[in-house]
Short mmCIF file of N, CA and C in Angstrom, two decimals:
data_model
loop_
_atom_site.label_atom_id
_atom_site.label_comp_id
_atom_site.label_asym_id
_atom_site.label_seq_id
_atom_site.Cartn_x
_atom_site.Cartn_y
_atom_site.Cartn_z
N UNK A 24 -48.77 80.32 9.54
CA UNK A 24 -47.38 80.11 9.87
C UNK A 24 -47.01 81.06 11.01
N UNK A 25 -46.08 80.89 11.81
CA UNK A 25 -45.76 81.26 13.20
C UNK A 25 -44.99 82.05 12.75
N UNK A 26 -44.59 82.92 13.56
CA UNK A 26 -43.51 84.50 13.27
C UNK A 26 -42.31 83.67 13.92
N UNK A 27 -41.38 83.59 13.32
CA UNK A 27 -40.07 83.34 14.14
C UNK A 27 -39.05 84.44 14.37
N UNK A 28 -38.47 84.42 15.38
CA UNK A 28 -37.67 86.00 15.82
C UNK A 28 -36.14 85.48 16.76
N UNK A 29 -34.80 85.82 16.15
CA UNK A 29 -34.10 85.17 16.92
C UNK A 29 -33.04 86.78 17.25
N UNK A 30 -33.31 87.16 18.24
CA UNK A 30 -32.25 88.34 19.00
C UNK A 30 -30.91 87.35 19.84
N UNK A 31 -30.30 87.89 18.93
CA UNK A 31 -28.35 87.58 19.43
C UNK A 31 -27.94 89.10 19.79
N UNK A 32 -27.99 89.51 21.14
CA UNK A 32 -27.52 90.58 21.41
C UNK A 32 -28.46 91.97 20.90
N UNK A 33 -27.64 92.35 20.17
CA UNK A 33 -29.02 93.69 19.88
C UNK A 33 -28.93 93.96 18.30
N UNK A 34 -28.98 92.70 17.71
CA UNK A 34 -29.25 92.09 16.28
C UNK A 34 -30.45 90.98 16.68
N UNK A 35 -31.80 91.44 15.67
CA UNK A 35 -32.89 91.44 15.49
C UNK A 35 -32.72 89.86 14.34
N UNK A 36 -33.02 89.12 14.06
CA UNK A 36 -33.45 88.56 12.73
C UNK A 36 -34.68 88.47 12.58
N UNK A 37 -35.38 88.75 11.70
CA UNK A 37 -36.62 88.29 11.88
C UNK A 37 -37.07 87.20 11.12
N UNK A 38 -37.21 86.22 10.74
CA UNK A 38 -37.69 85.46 9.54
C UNK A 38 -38.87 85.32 8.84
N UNK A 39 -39.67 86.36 8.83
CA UNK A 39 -40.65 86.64 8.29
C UNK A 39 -39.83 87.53 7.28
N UNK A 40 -39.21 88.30 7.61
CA UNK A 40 -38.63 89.57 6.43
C UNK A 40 -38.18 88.81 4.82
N UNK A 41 -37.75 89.86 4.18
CA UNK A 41 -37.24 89.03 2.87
C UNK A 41 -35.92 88.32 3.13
N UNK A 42 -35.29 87.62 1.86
CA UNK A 42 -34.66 86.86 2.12
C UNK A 42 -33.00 87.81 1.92
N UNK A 43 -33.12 88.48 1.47
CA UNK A 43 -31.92 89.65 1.50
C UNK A 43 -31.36 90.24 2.97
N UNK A 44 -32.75 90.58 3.50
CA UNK A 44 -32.71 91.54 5.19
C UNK A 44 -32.48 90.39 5.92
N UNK A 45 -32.90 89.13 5.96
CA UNK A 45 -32.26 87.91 6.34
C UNK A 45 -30.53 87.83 6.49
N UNK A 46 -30.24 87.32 5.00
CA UNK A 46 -28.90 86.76 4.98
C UNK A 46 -28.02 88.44 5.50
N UNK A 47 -28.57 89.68 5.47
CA UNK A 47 -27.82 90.38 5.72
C UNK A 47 -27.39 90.79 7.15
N UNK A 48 -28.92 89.68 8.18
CA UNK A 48 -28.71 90.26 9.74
C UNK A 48 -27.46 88.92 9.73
N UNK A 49 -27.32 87.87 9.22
CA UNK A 49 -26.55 86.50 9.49
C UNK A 49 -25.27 87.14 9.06
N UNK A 50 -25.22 87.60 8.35
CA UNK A 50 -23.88 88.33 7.94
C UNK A 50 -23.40 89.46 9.28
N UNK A 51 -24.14 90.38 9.58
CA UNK A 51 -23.99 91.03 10.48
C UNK A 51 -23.74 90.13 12.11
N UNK A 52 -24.62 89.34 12.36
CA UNK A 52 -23.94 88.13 13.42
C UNK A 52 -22.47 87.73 13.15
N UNK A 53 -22.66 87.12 11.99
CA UNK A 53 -20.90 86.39 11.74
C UNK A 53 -19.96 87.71 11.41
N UNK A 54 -19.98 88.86 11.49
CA UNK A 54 -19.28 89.85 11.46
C UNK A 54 -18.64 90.21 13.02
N UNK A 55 -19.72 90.22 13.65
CA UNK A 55 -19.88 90.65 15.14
C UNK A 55 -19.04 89.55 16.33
N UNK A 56 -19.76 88.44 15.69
CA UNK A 56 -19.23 87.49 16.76
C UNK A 56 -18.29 86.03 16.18
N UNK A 57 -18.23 86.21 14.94
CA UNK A 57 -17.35 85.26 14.29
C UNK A 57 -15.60 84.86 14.47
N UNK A 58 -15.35 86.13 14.97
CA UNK A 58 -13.67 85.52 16.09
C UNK A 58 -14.12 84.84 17.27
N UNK A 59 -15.18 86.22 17.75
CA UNK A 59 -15.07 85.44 18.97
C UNK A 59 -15.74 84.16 19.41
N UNK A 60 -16.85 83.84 18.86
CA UNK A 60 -18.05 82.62 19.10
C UNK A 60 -17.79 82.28 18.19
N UNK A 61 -17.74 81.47 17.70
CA UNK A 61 -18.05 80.69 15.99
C UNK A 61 -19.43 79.90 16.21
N UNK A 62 -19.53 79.10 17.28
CA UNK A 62 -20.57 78.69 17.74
C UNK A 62 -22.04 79.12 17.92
N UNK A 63 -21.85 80.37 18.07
CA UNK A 63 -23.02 81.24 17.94
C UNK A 63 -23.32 81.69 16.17
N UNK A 64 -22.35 81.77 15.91
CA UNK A 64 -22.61 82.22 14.41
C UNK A 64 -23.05 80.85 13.43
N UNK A 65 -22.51 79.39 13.80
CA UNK A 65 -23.03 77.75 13.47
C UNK A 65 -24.65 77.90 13.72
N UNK A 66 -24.98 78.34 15.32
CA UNK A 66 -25.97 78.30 15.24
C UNK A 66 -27.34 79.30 14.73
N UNK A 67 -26.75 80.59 14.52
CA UNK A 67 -28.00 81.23 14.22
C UNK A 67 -28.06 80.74 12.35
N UNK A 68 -26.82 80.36 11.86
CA UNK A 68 -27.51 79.71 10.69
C UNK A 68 -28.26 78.43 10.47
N UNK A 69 -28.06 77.55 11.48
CA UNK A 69 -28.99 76.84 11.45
C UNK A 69 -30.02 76.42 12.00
N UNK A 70 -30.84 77.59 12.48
CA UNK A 70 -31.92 78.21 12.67
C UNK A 70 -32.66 78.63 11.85
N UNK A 71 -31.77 79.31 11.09
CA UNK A 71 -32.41 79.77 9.17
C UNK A 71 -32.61 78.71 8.45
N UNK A 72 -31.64 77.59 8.69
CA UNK A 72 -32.14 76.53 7.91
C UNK A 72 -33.24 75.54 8.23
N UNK A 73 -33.16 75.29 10.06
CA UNK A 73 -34.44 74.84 10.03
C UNK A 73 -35.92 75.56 9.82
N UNK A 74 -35.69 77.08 10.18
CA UNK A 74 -36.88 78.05 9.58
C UNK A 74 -37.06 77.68 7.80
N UNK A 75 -36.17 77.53 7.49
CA UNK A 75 -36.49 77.60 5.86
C UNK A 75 -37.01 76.10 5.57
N UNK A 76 -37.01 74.89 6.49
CA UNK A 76 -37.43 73.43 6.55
C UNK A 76 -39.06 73.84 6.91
N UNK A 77 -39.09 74.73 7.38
CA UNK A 77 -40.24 74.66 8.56
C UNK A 77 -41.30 75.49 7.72
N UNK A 78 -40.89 76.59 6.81
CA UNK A 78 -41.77 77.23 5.83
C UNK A 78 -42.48 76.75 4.83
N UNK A 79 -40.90 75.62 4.09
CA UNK A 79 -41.41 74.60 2.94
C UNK A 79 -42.52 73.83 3.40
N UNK A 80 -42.82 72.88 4.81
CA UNK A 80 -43.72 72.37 4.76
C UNK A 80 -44.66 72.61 4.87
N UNK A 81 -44.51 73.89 5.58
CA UNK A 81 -46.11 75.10 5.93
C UNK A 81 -46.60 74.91 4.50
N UNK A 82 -45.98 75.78 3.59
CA UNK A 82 -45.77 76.02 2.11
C UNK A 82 -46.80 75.08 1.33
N UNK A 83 -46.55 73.48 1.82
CA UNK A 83 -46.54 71.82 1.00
C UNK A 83 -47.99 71.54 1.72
N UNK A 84 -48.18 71.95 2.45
CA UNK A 84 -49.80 71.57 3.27
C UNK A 84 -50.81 72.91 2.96
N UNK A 85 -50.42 74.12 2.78
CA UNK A 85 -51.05 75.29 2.30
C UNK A 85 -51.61 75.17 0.78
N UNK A 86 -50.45 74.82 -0.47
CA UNK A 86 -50.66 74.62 -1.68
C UNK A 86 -51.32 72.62 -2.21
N UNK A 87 -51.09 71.79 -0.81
CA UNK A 87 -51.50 70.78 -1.14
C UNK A 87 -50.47 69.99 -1.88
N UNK A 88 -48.88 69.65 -1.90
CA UNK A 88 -48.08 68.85 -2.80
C UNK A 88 -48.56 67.80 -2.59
N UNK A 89 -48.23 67.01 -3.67
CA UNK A 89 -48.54 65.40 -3.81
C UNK A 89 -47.26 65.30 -3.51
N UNK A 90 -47.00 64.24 -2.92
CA UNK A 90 -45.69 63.57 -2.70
C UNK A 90 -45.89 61.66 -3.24
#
């Protein structure tokens, strides 16, 4: 699986980290820039969500799911 890394300014996310140090850099984005961008804060969450699409299937071809 690929390292994904999204820098908004001089907030780091990393998505390899746990899922706590995660939701806590997204929190820190929508803290930072949530008056002013909202748009930026729409998108770095759904970035996490397609990262979290993008793990499950890593995940589903690693362990082999039957579908």
């Amino acid at each position: 699986m690929e390292r994904v890394v999204l820098k908004i300014g001089e907030i780091v996310i990393d998505f390899s980290e746990d899922l706590r140090t995660i939701m806590n850099k997204l929190k820190e984005v929508e803290k930072k820039y949530g008056e002013v961008d909202p748009y930026l804060v729409a998108f770095s969450q759904e970035v996490f969500g397609s990262f979290g699409k993008y793990r499950w299937k890593h995940a589903e071809k690693k362990i082999g799911v039957m579908k």
